[in-house]
């Protein structure tokens, strides 16, 4: 169901040999194997000189799911741990967390068109330019094209001002603010699908943190060129979608209207069930309950933002984070005696 290509190895030594010959995106490493176990193999892989082997996501698979197992594997150089027998929800969460974002695409829906099945990606939005990967950007909006175009348009409109300000900080040698601004642009660039600009911003950020002014001096002009090129590419892509930079995509919606209020005891029932669903890795139930809570207001505040975020985390298999939001809200209600 994952539409992935797998390379299998019958032993740790064979796995190491294969990894030296071919680059992969992620490794699922069994703990107990003959001759050499997964911990020994991972230790060797991390010691290889190439930076690729130090950053390669390696996930431990083990039936030894005792207390402290996860900590032991992380300290041994693994990125994550999946207990056996493997549960689909756990595998989904780990793959989504550790695979490169551009490789994770929204599910493809198919419909019947003219007697044949047609994918919703045929002739659709996803199209990658040289510097902007639309698929990567769509991944951050859950496949929502309208939301992605909103975010991309806002980013492109702000980019010239942002890059000019960063250049001003460079010329004035304001390195503390330079680091802050390149850090912010790093994240924003990735959210619209520009890994190239994100990496360039990260390089300048890291150089600033290390006070490596020679590296900043040689890399800053390249970074600015990426800013200009990403801007041009973004403007062209938006134009293909009928969107002109500087004009609103759609009328601003009224976000100030208060949703119907909900009583504390009713909200607690919904949230308690949602927290239990998160603890049980029941994505469908948890998501529906969070969405139900998001339709109301409590204490004069709409719940859409907080529980909309929780629902998104559930859909991303981040059950711990979603559960944390829900349980914190439950504690808040209880601490006020249920007053709204």
Protein backbone atom coordinates (compact mmCIF):
# COMPACT_ATOMS: atom_id res chain seq x y z
CA UNK A 1 0.00 0.00 0.00
CA UNK A 2 2.98 2.35 0.41
CA UNK A 3 4.13 2.26 -3.24
CA UNK A 4 7.75 2.03 -2.13
CA UNK A 5 10.74 0.20 -3.56
CA UNK A 6 12.46 -2.13 -1.12
CA UNK A 7 15.92 -3.68 -1.04
CA UNK A 8 16.22 -6.62 1.34
CA UNK A 9 19.27 -8.11 3.02
CA UNK A 10 19.49 -11.44 4.83
CA UNK A 11 22.13 -10.25 7.32
CA UNK A 12 23.66 -7.12 8.76
CA UNK A 13 26.87 -7.63 6.79
CA UNK A 14 24.91 -7.90 3.55
CA UNK A 15 22.99 -4.75 4.46
CA UNK A 16 26.22 -2.81 5.00
CA UNK A 17 27.57 -4.04 1.67
CA UNK A 18 24.39 -2.94 -0.12
CA UNK A 19 24.42 0.48 1.54
CA UNK A 20 27.98 1.11 0.32
CA UNK A 21 26.83 0.43 -3.25
CA UNK A 22 23.47 2.21 -3.36
CA UNK A 23 21.98 5.22 -1.61
CA UNK A 24 18.56 4.73 -0.02
CA UNK A 25 16.12 7.04 1.77
CA UNK A 26 15.55 4.99 4.92
CA UNK A 27 16.68 1.75 6.57
CA UNK A 28 14.53 -0.63 8.63
CA UNK A 29 17.11 -2.51 10.72
CA UNK A 30 16.22 -5.68 12.62
CA UNK A 31 17.77 -5.85 16.07
CA UNK A 32 18.52 -9.56 16.38
CA UNK A 33 20.42 -11.01 13.40
CA UNK A 34 23.06 -13.75 13.01
CA UNK A 35 26.79 -12.89 13.13
CA UNK A 36 26.22 -9.18 13.69
CA UNK A 37 23.16 -7.59 15.30
CA UNK A 38 21.44 -4.37 14.28
CA UNK A 39 23.11 -2.26 16.95
CA UNK A 40 26.60 -3.30 15.83
CA UNK A 41 25.67 -2.72 12.20
CA UNK A 42 24.28 0.75 12.88
CA UNK A 43 27.38 1.69 14.88
CA UNK A 44 29.56 0.73 11.90
CA UNK A 45 27.37 2.63 9.44
CA UNK A 46 27.52 5.80 11.54
CA UNK A 47 31.34 5.57 11.59
CA UNK A 48 31.65 5.73 7.79
CA UNK A 49 33.24 8.99 6.65
CA UNK A 50 30.58 10.08 4.16
CA UNK A 51 28.06 12.51 5.72
CA UNK A 52 25.28 10.53 4.04
CA UNK A 53 25.78 7.63 6.47
CA UNK A 54 25.58 9.93 9.48
CA UNK A 55 22.27 11.44 8.37
CA UNK A 56 20.65 8.29 6.92
CA UNK A 57 17.45 7.50 8.89
CA UNK A 58 17.86 4.06 10.48
CA UNK A 59 14.83 2.61 12.27
CA UNK A 60 15.21 -0.24 14.77
CA UNK A 61 12.80 -3.19 14.60
CA UNK A 62 12.67 -5.31 17.73
CA UNK A 63 10.36 -7.58 19.68
CA UNK A 64 12.25 -6.49 22.78
CA UNK A 65 9.81 -3.69 23.56
CA UNK A 66 10.70 -3.44 27.24
CA UNK A 67 10.97 -0.20 29.17
CA UNK A 68 14.05 1.70 28.06
CA UNK A 69 14.34 -0.06 24.69
CA UNK A 70 13.67 3.11 22.72
CA UNK A 71 16.28 5.05 24.69
CA UNK A 72 18.83 2.28 24.16
CA UNK A 73 18.30 2.28 20.38
CA UNK A 74 18.49 6.08 20.12
CA UNK A 75 21.74 6.11 22.09
CA UNK A 76 23.10 3.44 19.73
CA UNK A 77 22.63 5.71 16.72
CA UNK A 78 19.14 4.76 15.53
CA UNK A 79 16.69 7.53 14.63
CA UNK A 80 13.58 5.75 15.85
CA UNK A 81 12.20 2.43 17.09
CA UNK A 82 9.25 0.27 15.98
CA UNK A 83 8.25 -2.62 18.27
CA UNK A 84 7.30 -5.99 16.77
CA UNK A 85 4.72 -7.11 15.86
CA UNK A 86 4.54 -3.97 13.74
CA UNK A 87 1.33 -1.92 13.89
CA UNK A 88 0.29 -0.03 10.76
CA UNK A 89 -0.30 3.21 12.67
CA UNK A 90 3.20 3.12 14.13
CA UNK A 91 4.79 2.34 10.76
CA UNK A 92 2.77 5.14 9.13
CA UNK A 93 3.92 7.65 11.73
CA UNK A 94 7.59 6.66 11.51
CA UNK A 95 7.69 6.66 7.70
CA UNK A 96 6.04 10.05 7.52
CA UNK A 97 8.43 11.44 10.11
CA UNK A 98 11.69 10.17 8.62
CA UNK A 99 11.22 9.89 4.85
CA UNK A 100 12.15 13.00 2.84
CA UNK A 101 9.05 15.18 2.64
CA UNK A 102 9.14 15.41 -1.16
CA UNK A 103 8.68 11.63 -1.39
CA UNK A 104 5.43 11.65 0.58
CA UNK A 105 2.51 12.51 -1.67
CA UNK A 106 -1.16 12.95 -0.77
CA UNK A 107 -3.31 9.85 -1.46
CA UNK A 108 -4.47 9.51 -5.05
CA UNK A 109 -8.23 9.40 -5.55
CA UNK A 110 -9.56 7.86 -8.76
CA UNK A 111 -12.82 8.51 -10.56
CA UNK A 112 -14.40 7.03 -13.68
CA UNK A 113 -13.94 9.32 -16.70
CA UNK A 114 -15.10 8.19 -20.12
CA UNK A 115 -15.08 4.54 -19.12
CA UNK A 116 -11.59 4.64 -17.61
CA UNK A 117 -10.21 5.38 -14.16
CA UNK A 118 -8.53 8.76 -13.87
CA UNK A 119 -6.24 9.87 -11.06
CA UNK A 120 -6.84 13.24 -9.44
CA UNK A 121 -3.18 14.01 -10.16
CA UNK A 122 -3.53 13.68 -13.94
CA UNK A 123 -3.06 17.15 -15.31
CA UNK A 124 -3.44 18.51 -11.78
CA UNK A 125 -1.53 20.85 -9.54
CA UNK A 126 1.59 18.87 -8.78
CA UNK A 127 4.40 20.05 -10.99
CA UNK A 128 7.91 20.76 -9.87
CA UNK A 129 10.01 23.62 -11.14
CA UNK A 130 13.76 23.86 -10.77
CA UNK A 131 13.59 25.45 -7.32
CA UNK A 132 10.03 24.90 -6.09
CA UNK A 133 8.62 21.40 -5.61
CA UNK A 134 4.83 21.71 -5.57
CA UNK A 135 4.49 18.14 -4.28
CA UNK A 136 6.66 19.05 -1.29
CA UNK A 137 4.58 22.15 -0.61
CA UNK A 138 1.33 20.21 -0.94
CA UNK A 139 2.62 17.74 1.59
CA UNK A 140 2.66 20.50 4.21
CA UNK A 141 -0.98 21.37 3.50
CA UNK A 142 -2.24 17.79 3.46
CA UNK A 143 -2.78 17.94 -0.30
CA UNK A 144 -5.01 21.04 -0.06
CA UNK A 145 -4.25 23.01 -3.24
CA UNK A 146 -6.16 26.14 -2.20
CA UNK A 147 -4.27 26.36 1.08
CA UNK A 148 -0.94 25.79 -0.69
CA UNK A 149 -1.58 28.54 -3.23
CA UNK A 150 -2.52 30.93 -0.41
CA UNK A 151 0.73 30.17 1.42
CA UNK A 152 2.87 30.32 -1.74
CA UNK A 153 1.37 33.65 -2.81
CA UNK A 154 1.98 35.19 0.61
CA UNK A 155 5.55 33.87 0.65
CA UNK A 156 6.37 35.15 -2.84
CA UNK A 157 4.91 38.59 -2.13
CA UNK A 158 7.01 38.96 1.02
CA UNK A 159 10.23 37.44 -0.36
CA UNK A 160 11.72 40.59 -2.02
CA UNK A 161 11.27 42.64 1.15
CA UNK A 162 12.58 39.80 3.30
CA UNK A 163 15.69 39.22 1.17
CA UNK A 164 16.38 42.98 1.01
CA UNK A 165 16.20 43.19 4.79
CA UNK A 166 18.57 40.24 5.19
CA UNK A 167 20.97 41.90 2.76
CA UNK A 168 20.79 45.11 4.81
CA UNK A 169 21.69 43.13 7.95
CA UNK A 170 24.61 41.60 6.03
CA UNK A 171 25.93 44.99 4.92
CA UNK A 172 25.61 46.40 8.45
CA UNK A 173 27.13 43.24 9.97
CA UNK A 174 24.17 42.76 12.30
CA UNK A 175 24.91 39.07 12.69
CA UNK A 176 22.50 38.28 15.52
CA UNK A 177 19.51 39.49 13.51
CA UNK A 178 21.00 37.95 10.36
CA UNK A 179 20.86 34.53 12.02
CA UNK A 180 17.28 35.11 13.20
CA UNK A 181 16.04 36.18 9.76
CA UNK A 182 17.79 33.42 7.79
CA UNK A 183 16.44 30.89 10.29
CA UNK A 184 12.89 32.14 9.68
CA UNK A 185 13.33 32.08 5.91
CA UNK A 186 14.72 28.55 6.11
CA UNK A 187 11.44 27.22 7.53
CA UNK A 188 9.19 29.38 5.35
CA UNK A 189 11.00 28.29 2.17
CA UNK A 190 10.59 24.63 2.99
CA UNK A 191 6.86 25.07 3.68
CA UNK A 192 6.28 26.21 0.08
CA UNK A 193 8.45 23.46 -1.38
CA UNK A 194 11.76 25.24 -1.99
CA UNK A 195 14.31 22.95 -0.39
CA UNK A 196 17.11 24.66 -2.33
CA UNK A 197 16.41 28.09 -0.81
CA UNK A 198 15.79 26.49 2.58
CA UNK A 199 19.19 24.79 2.47
CA UNK A 200 20.89 28.01 1.37
CA UNK A 201 19.25 29.94 4.21
CA UNK A 202 20.25 27.20 6.64
CA UNK A 203 23.87 27.39 5.47
CA UNK A 204 23.94 31.14 6.12
CA UNK A 205 22.22 30.68 9.48
CA UNK A 206 24.74 28.06 10.61
CA UNK A 207 27.65 30.18 9.39
CA UNK A 208 26.29 33.11 11.36
CA UNK A 209 25.92 31.04 14.51
CA UNK A 210 29.52 29.85 14.11
CA UNK A 211 30.76 33.39 13.38
CA UNK A 212 32.19 32.01 10.13
CA UNK A 213 32.24 35.34 8.32
CA UNK A 214 34.36 34.03 5.44
CA UNK A 215 31.65 31.49 4.64
CA UNK A 216 28.95 34.15 4.86
CA UNK A 217 30.99 36.43 2.59
CA UNK A 218 31.28 33.77 -0.12
CA UNK A 219 27.77 32.34 0.27
CA UNK A 220 25.61 35.42 0.79
CA UNK A 221 25.48 36.44 -2.88
CA UNK A 222 24.53 32.88 -3.86
CA UNK A 223 21.80 32.93 -1.23
CA UNK A 224 20.41 36.21 -2.62
CA UNK A 225 20.41 34.81 -6.15
CA UNK A 226 18.34 31.85 -4.95
CA UNK A 227 15.90 34.33 -3.38
CA UNK A 228 15.53 36.13 -6.72
CA UNK A 229 15.23 32.94 -8.73
CA UNK A 230 12.64 31.43 -6.37
CA UNK A 231 10.65 34.66 -6.59
CA UNK A 232 10.64 34.53 -10.41
CA UNK A 233 9.68 30.86 -10.46
CA UNK A 234 6.91 31.42 -7.91
CA UNK A 235 5.43 34.34 -9.85
CA UNK A 236 5.37 32.26 -13.04
CA UNK A 237 3.74 29.27 -11.34
CA UNK A 238 1.08 31.42 -9.70
CA UNK A 239 0.39 33.07 -13.08
CA UNK A 240 -0.25 29.63 -14.57
CA UNK A 241 -2.89 29.22 -11.86
CA UNK A 242 -4.46 32.55 -12.76
CA UNK A 243 -3.12 34.28 -9.65
CA UNK A 244 -1.38 37.63 -9.96
CA UNK A 245 1.06 38.50 -7.21
CA UNK A 246 -0.24 41.53 -5.31
CA UNK A 247 -3.93 40.67 -5.74
CA UNK A 248 -6.06 38.74 -3.22
CA UNK A 249 -6.85 35.15 -4.11
CA UNK A 250 -10.31 35.33 -2.53
CA UNK A 251 -12.34 37.62 -0.28
CA UNK A 252 -11.26 37.63 3.35
CA UNK A 253 -13.62 35.51 5.36
CA UNK A 254 -15.20 36.71 8.58
CA UNK A 255 -13.20 34.89 11.23
CA UNK A 256 -14.58 36.96 14.10
CA UNK A 257 -17.97 35.25 14.28
CA UNK A 258 -18.26 33.24 17.48
CA UNK A 259 -19.14 29.58 17.03
CA UNK A 260 -21.99 28.03 19.08
CA UNK A 261 -20.97 27.70 22.75
CA UNK A 262 -20.59 24.32 24.43
CA UNK A 263 -20.98 23.47 28.10
CA UNK A 264 -17.94 22.33 30.06
CA UNK A 265 -19.30 18.87 30.84
CA UNK A 266 -20.18 18.24 27.18
CA UNK A 267 -16.77 19.42 26.01
CA UNK A 268 -15.04 17.26 28.63
CA UNK A 269 -16.87 14.18 27.33
CA UNK A 270 -15.68 14.84 23.78
CA UNK A 271 -12.11 15.60 24.82
CA UNK A 272 -11.82 12.62 27.16
CA UNK A 273 -12.86 10.31 24.32
CA UNK A 274 -10.42 12.08 21.99
CA UNK A 275 -7.56 11.67 24.48
CA UNK A 276 -8.38 7.97 24.86
CA UNK A 277 -8.46 7.58 21.07
CA UNK A 278 -5.00 9.18 20.81
CA UNK A 279 -3.67 6.87 23.51
CA UNK A 280 -5.08 3.92 21.56
CA UNK A 281 -3.69 5.16 18.19
CA UNK A 282 -7.25 5.35 16.79
CA UNK A 283 -6.74 8.05 14.18
CA UNK A 284 -10.28 8.02 12.77
CA UNK A 285 -11.98 8.42 16.14
CA UNK A 286 -9.50 10.98 17.47
CA UNK A 287 -9.70 13.10 14.32
CA UNK A 288 -13.51 13.09 14.26
CA UNK A 289 -13.72 14.01 17.95
CA UNK A 290 -11.23 16.87 17.55
CA UNK A 291 -13.16 18.15 14.55
CA UNK A 292 -16.37 17.92 16.56
CA UNK A 293 -14.84 20.01 19.36
CA UNK A 294 -13.52 22.55 16.83
CA UNK A 295 -17.08 23.46 15.79
CA UNK A 296 -17.80 25.12 19.15
CA UNK A 297 -16.65 28.03 21.29
CA UNK A 298 -15.76 27.89 24.97
CA UNK A 299 -15.15 30.78 27.34
CA UNK A 300 -15.80 33.26 24.53
CA UNK A 301 -13.12 31.74 22.29
CA UNK A 302 -13.55 29.65 19.17
CA UNK A 303 -12.05 26.18 19.51
CA UNK A 304 -11.36 25.83 15.79
CA UNK A 305 -7.68 26.74 15.93
CA UNK A 306 -6.62 24.59 18.88
CA UNK A 307 -8.55 21.45 17.97
CA UNK A 308 -8.09 21.92 14.25
CA UNK A 309 -4.37 21.75 15.01
CA UNK A 310 -4.91 18.64 17.16
CA UNK A 311 -6.86 16.98 14.34
CA UNK A 312 -4.03 17.73 11.88
CA UNK A 313 -1.49 16.21 14.28
CA UNK A 314 -3.63 13.07 14.54
CA UNK A 315 -3.80 12.83 10.75
CA UNK A 316 0.01 13.08 10.74
CA UNK A 317 0.14 10.21 13.28
CA UNK A 318 1.58 12.54 15.93
CA UNK A 319 -0.61 11.04 18.65
CA UNK A 320 1.57 12.19 21.56
CA UNK A 321 1.49 15.84 20.52
CA UNK A 322 -2.24 15.77 19.79
CA UNK A 323 -2.93 14.04 23.10
CA UNK A 324 -0.84 16.65 24.88
CA UNK A 325 -2.95 19.49 23.47
CA UNK A 326 -6.17 17.72 24.41
CA UNK A 327 -5.06 16.79 27.93
CA UNK A 328 -3.77 20.32 28.59
CA UNK A 329 -7.17 21.69 27.64
CA UNK A 330 -8.89 19.16 29.90
CA UNK A 331 -6.65 20.24 32.79
CA UNK A 332 -7.49 23.86 32.08
CA UNK A 333 -11.23 23.18 32.26
CA UNK A 334 -10.86 21.20 35.47
CA UNK A 335 -8.66 23.86 37.08
CA UNK A 336 -11.38 26.49 36.61
CA UNK A 337 -14.09 24.23 37.95
CA UNK A 338 -15.65 23.89 34.53
CA UNK A 339 -16.48 27.58 34.20
CA UNK A 340 -16.84 28.82 30.65
